[in-house]
PDB file of C-alpha atoms in Angstrom:
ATOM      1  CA  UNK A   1      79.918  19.352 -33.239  1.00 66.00           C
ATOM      2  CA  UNK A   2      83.335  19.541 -33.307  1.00 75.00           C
ATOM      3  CA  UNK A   3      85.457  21.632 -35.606  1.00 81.00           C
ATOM      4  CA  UNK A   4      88.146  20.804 -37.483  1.00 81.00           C
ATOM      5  CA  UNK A   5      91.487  22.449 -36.217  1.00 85.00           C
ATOM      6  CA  UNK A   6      94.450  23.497 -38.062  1.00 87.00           C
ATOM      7  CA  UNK A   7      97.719  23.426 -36.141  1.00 87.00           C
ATOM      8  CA  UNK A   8     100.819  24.929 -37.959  1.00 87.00           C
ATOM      9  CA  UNK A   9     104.178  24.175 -36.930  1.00 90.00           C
ATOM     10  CA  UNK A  10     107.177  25.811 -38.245  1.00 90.00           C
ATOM     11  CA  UNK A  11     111.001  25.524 -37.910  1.00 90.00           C
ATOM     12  CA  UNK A  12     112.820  28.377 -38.708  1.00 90.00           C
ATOM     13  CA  UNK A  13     115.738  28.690 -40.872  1.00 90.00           C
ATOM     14  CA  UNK A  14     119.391  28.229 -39.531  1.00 90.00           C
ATOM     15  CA  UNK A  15     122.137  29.959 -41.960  1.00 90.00           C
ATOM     16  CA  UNK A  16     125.945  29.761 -41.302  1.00 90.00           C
ATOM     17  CA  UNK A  17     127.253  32.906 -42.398  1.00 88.00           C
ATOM     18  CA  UNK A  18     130.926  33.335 -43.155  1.00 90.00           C
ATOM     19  CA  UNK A  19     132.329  36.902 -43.241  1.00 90.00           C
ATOM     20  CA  UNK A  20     136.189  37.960 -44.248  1.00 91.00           C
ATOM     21  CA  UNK A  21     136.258  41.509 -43.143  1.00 92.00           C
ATOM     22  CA  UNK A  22     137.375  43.795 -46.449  1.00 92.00           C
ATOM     23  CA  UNK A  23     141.119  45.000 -46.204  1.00 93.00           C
ATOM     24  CA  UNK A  24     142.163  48.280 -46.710  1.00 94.00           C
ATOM     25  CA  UNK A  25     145.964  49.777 -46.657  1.00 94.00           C
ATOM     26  CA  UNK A  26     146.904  53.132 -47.185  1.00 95.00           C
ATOM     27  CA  UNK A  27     150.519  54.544 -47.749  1.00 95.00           C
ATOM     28  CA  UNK A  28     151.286  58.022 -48.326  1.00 94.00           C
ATOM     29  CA  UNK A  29     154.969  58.285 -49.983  1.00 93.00           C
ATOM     30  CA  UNK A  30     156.572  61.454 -49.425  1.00 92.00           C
ATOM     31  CA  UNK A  31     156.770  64.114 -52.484  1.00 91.00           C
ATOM     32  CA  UNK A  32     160.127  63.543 -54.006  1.00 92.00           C
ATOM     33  CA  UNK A  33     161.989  66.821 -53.951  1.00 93.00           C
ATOM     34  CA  UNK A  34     164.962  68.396 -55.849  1.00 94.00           C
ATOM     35  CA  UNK A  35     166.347  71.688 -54.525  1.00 94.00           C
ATOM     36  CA  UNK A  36     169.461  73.106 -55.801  1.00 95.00           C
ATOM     37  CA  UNK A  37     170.901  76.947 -54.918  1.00 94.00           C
ATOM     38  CA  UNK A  38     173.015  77.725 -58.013  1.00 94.00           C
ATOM     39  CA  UNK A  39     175.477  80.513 -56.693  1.00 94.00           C
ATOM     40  CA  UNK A  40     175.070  83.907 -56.595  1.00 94.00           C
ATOM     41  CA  UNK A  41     177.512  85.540 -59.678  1.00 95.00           C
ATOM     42  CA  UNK A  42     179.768  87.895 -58.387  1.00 95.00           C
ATOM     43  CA  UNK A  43     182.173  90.592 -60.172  1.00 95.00           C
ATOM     44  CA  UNK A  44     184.431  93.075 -58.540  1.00 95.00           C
ATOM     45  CA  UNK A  45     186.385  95.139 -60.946  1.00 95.00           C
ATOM     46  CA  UNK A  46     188.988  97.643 -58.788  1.00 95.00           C
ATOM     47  CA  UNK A  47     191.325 100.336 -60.281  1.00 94.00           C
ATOM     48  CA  UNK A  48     194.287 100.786 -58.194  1.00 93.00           C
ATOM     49  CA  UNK A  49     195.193 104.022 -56.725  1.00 93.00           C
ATOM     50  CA  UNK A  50     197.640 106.086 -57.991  1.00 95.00           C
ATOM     51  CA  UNK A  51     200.383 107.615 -55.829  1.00 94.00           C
ATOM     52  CA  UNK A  52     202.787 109.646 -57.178  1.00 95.00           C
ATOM     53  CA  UNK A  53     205.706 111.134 -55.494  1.00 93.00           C
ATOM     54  CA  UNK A  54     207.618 113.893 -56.455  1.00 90.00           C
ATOM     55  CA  UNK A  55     211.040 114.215 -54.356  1.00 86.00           C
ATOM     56  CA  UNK A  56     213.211 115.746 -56.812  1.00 83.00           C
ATOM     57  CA  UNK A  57     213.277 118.951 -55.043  1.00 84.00           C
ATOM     58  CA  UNK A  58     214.032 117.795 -51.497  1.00 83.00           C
ATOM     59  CA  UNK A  59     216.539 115.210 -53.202  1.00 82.00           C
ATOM     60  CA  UNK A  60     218.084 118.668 -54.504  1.00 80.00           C
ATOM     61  CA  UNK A  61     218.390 120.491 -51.126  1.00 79.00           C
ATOM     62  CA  UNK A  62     220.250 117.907 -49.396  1.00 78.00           C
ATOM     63  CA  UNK A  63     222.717 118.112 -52.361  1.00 75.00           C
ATOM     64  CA  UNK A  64     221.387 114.380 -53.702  1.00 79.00           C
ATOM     65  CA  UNK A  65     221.489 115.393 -57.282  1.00 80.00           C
ATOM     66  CA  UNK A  66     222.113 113.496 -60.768  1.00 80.00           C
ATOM     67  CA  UNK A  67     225.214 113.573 -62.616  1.00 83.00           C
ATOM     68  CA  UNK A  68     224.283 115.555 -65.659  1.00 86.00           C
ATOM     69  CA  UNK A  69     222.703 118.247 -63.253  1.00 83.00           C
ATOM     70  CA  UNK A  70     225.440 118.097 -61.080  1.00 83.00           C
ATOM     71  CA  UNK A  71     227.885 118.857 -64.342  1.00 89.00           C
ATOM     72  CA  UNK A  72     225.701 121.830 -65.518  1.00 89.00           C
ATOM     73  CA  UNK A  73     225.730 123.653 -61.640  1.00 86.00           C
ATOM     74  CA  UNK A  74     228.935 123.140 -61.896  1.00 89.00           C
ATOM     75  CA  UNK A  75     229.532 124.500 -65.608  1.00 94.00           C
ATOM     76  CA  UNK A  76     227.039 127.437 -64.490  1.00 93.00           C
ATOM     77  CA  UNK A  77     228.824 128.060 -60.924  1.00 93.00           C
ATOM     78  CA  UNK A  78     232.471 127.621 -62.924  1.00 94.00           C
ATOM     79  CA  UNK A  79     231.324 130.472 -65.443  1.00 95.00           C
ATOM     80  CA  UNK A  80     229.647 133.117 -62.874  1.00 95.00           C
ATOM     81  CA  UNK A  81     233.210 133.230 -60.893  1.00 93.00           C
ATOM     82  CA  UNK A  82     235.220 133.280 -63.891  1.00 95.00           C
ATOM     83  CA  UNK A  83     233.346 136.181 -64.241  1.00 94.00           C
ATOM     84  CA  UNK A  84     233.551 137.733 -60.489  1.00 91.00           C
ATOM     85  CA  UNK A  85     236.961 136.858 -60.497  1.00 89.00           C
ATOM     86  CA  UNK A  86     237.733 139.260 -64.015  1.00 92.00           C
ATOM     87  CA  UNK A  87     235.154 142.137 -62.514  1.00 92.00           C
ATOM     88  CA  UNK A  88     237.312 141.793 -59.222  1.00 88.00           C
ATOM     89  CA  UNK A  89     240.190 141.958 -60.986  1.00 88.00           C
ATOM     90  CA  UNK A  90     239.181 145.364 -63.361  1.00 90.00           C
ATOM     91  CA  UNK A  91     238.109 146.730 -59.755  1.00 87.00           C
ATOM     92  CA  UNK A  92     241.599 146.309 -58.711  1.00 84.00           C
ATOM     93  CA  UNK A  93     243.429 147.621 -61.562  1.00 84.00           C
ATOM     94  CA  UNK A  94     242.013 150.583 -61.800  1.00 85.00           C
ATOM     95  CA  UNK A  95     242.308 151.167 -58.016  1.00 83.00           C
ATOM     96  CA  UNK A  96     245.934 150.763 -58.435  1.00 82.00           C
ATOM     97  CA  UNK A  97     246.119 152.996 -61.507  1.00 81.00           C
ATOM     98  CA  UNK A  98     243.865 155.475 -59.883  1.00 80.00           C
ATOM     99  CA  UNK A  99     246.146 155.111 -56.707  1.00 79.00           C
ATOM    100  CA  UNK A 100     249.318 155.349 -58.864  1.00 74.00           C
ATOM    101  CA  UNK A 101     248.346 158.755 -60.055  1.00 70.00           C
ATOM    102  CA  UNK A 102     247.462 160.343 -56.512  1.00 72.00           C
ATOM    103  CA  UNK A 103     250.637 158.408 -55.213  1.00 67.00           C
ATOM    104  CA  UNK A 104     249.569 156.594 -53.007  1.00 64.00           C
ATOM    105  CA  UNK A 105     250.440 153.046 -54.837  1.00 59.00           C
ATOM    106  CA  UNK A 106     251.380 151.328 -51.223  1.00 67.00           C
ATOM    107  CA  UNK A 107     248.478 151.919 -49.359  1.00 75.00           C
ATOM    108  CA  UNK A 108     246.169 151.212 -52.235  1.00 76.00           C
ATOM    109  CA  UNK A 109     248.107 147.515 -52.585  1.00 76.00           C
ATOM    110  CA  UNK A 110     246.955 147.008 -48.583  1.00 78.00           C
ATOM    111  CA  UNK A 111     243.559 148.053 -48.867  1.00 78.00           C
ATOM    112  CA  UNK A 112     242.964 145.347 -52.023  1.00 78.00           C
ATOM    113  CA  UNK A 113     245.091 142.793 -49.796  1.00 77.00           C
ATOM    114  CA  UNK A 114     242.922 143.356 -46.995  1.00 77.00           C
ATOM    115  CA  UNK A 115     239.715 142.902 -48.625  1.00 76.00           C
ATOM    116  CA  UNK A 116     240.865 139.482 -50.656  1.00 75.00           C
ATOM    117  CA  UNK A 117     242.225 138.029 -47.296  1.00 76.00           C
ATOM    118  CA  UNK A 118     241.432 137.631 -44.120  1.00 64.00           C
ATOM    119  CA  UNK A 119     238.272 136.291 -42.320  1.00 68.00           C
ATOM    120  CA  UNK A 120     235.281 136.627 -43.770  1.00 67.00           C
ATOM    121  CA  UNK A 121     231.992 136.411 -41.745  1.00 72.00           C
ATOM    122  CA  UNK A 122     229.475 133.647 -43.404  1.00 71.00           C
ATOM    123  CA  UNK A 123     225.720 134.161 -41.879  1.00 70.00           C
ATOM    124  CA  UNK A 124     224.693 131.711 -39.307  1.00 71.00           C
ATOM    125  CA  UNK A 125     221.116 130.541 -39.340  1.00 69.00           C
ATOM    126  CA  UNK A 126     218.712 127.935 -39.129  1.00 68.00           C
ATOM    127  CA  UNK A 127     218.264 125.954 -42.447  1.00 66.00           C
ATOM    128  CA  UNK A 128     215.318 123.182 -42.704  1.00 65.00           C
ATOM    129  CA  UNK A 129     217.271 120.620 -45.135  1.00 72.00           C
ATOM    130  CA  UNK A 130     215.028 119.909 -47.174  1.00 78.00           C
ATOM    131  CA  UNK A 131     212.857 122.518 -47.526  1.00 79.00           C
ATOM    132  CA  UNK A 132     209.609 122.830 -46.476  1.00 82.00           C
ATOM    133  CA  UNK A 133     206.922 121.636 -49.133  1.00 84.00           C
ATOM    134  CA  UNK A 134     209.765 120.398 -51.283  1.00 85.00           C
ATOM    135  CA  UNK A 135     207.935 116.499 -51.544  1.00 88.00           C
ATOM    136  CA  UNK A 136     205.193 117.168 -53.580  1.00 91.00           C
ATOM    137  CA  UNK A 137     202.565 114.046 -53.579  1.00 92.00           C
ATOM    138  CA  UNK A 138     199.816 113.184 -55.701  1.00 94.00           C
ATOM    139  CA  UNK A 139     196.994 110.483 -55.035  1.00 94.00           C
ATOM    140  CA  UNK A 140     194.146 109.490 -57.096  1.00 94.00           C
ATOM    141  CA  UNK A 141     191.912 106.987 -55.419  1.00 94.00           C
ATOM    142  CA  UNK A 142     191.238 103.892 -57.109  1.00 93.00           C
ATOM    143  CA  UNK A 143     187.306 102.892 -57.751  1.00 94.00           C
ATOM    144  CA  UNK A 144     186.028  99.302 -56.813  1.00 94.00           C
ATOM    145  CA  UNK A 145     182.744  98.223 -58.709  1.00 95.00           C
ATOM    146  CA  UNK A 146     180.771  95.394 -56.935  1.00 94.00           C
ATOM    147  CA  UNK A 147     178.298  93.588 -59.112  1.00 95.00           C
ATOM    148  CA  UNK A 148     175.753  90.813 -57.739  1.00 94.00           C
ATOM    149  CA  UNK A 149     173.430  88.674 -60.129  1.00 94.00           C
ATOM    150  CA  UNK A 150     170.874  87.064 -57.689  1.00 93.00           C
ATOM    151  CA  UNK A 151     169.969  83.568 -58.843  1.00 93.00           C
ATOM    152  CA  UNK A 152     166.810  81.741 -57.891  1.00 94.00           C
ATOM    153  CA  UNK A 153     166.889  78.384 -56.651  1.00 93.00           C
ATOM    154  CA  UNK A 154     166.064  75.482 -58.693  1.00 94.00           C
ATOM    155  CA  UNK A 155     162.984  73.590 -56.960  1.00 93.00           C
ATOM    156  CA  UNK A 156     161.658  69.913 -58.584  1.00 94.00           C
ATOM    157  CA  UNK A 157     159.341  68.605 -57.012  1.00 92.00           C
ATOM    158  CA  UNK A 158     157.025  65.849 -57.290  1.00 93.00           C
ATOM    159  CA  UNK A 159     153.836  65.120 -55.796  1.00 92.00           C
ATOM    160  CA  UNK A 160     153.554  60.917 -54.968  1.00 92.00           C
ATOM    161  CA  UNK A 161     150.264  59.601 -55.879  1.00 93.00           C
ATOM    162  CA  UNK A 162     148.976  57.687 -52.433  1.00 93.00           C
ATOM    163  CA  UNK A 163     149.419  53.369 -52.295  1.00 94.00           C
ATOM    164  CA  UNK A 164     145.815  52.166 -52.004  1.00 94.00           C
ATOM    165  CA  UNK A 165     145.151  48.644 -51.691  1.00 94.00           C
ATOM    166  CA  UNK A 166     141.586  47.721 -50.717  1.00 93.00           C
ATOM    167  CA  UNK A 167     140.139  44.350 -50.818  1.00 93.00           C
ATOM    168  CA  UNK A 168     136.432  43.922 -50.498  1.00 92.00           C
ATOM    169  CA  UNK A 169     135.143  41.230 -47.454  1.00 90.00           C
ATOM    170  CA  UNK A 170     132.846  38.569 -48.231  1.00 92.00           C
ATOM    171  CA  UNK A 171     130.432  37.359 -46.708  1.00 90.00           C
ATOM    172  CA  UNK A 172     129.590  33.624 -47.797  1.00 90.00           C
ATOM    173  CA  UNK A 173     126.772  31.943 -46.095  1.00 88.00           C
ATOM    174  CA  UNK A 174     125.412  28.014 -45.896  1.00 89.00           C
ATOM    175  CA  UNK A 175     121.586  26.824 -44.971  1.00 89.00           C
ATOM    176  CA  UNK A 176     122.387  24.769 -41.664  1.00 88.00           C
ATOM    177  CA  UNK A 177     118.779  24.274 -41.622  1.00 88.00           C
ATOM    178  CA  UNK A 178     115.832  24.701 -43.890  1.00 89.00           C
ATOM    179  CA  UNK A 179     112.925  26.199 -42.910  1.00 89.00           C
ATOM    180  CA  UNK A 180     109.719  24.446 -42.907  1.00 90.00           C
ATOM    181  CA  UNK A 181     106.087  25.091 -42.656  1.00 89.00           C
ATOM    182  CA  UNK A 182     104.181  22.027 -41.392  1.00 89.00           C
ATOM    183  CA  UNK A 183     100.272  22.218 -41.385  1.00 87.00           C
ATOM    184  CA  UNK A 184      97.980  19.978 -39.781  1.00 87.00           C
ATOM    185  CA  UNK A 185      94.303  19.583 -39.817  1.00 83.00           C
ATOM    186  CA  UNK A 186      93.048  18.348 -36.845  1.00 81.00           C
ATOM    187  CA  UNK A 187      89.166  16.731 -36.963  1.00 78.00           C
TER     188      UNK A 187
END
C-alpha cells in the first residue's frame, strides 16, 4: 500500500520597498546683542588761588611813591625845618646877645658862620634799596573737587530660538510578487 503524499510548494513574497531618507536642518542664529557704555559723568569744580602782593613798602624805599603821599612828606618835611630853621635861629641870637655882653660880638659871628658853612660829613654806608622784608606776599591755595558718577553699561540681549526643519522619510513599498502556498496530494 501506498500512501498518499502531500508535497507543498511555496514562493515567497517579493516587495519593492521605496525609502526617502527623513531630512533634518539645523541653524543656530547668533543672540542678537545691544551694548552701549553711556559715559562716565564728570565734575571738577576749582577755586583759584589767591596771591596777593603787597609792594607798597619797597615801592616807598626806592622813592616810587604816589602823589598825595608825596605832597604830605613834603608838607611834613617843609614844616619840621621851618621849625629847625627858627630853633637855629633863637640859638643864634642869643649867642650873639650873650656874646655882645661879654664883648666878644666878632668872634661869636665866626663861630655861628663856621658851624652854618662849610663841609659837612654825611655817613657812608651800605643801604639795601628796598629794604629787606619790605614785599610782603600772601597766598591762599585754591581747592579742586573731582567728582565721578560711574555708569553701568546698557546690555540687550536676545537669545535666537534655533531654525529646525525636519522632514520625516518614507518608506513606500509595492508587492513585486505575491506569495503563494501551493499544496499537492500525491496518491
Amino acid at each position: 500500500m501506498r500512501l498518499p503524499q502531500i508535497q507543498i510548494h511555496t514562493t515567497d513574497a517579493k516587495i519593492d520597498l521605496n525609502i526617502s531618507k527623513p531630512q533634518q536642518y539645523i541653524k543656530q542664529p547668533k543672540a542678537t546683542q545691544h551694548i552701549e557704555q553711556p559715559a562716565a559723568i564728570l565734575e571738577i569744580r576749582t577755586t583759584r588761588g589767591v596771591l596777593k602782593i603787597d609792594s607798597s613798602q619797597a615801592r616807598r624805599d626806592i622813592g616810587m611813591i604816589g602823589p598825595l603821599e608825596s605832597s604830605a612828606n613834603y608838607v611834613e618835611k617843609g614844616k619840621q625845618e621851618a621849625l629847625n630853621g627858627m630853633a637855629r635861629r633863637a640859638r643864634e641870637g642869643r649867642q650873639m646877645m650873650e656874646s655882645a655882653g661879654k664883648g666878644q660880638g666878632g668872634a661869636t659871628i665866626q663861630n655861628i658862620a663856621k658851624q652854618n658853612h662849610g663841609p659837612h660829613r654825611t655817613p657812608f654806608n651800605i643801604k639795601f634799596v628796598p629794604s629787606i622784608g619790605s614785599v610782603k606776599t600772601d597766598y591762599t591755595p585754591g581747592k579742586t573737587d573731582v567728582n565721578i558718577q560711574r555708569r553701568e553699561p546698557i546690555i540687550d540681549a536676545k537669545v535666537n530660538k534655533p531654525i529646525h526643519e525636519y522632514t520625516p522619510g518614507k518608506v513606500t513599498g509595492t508587492m513585486v510578487q505575491r506569495p503563494d502556498v501551493d499544496i499537492n496530494v500525491v496518491i
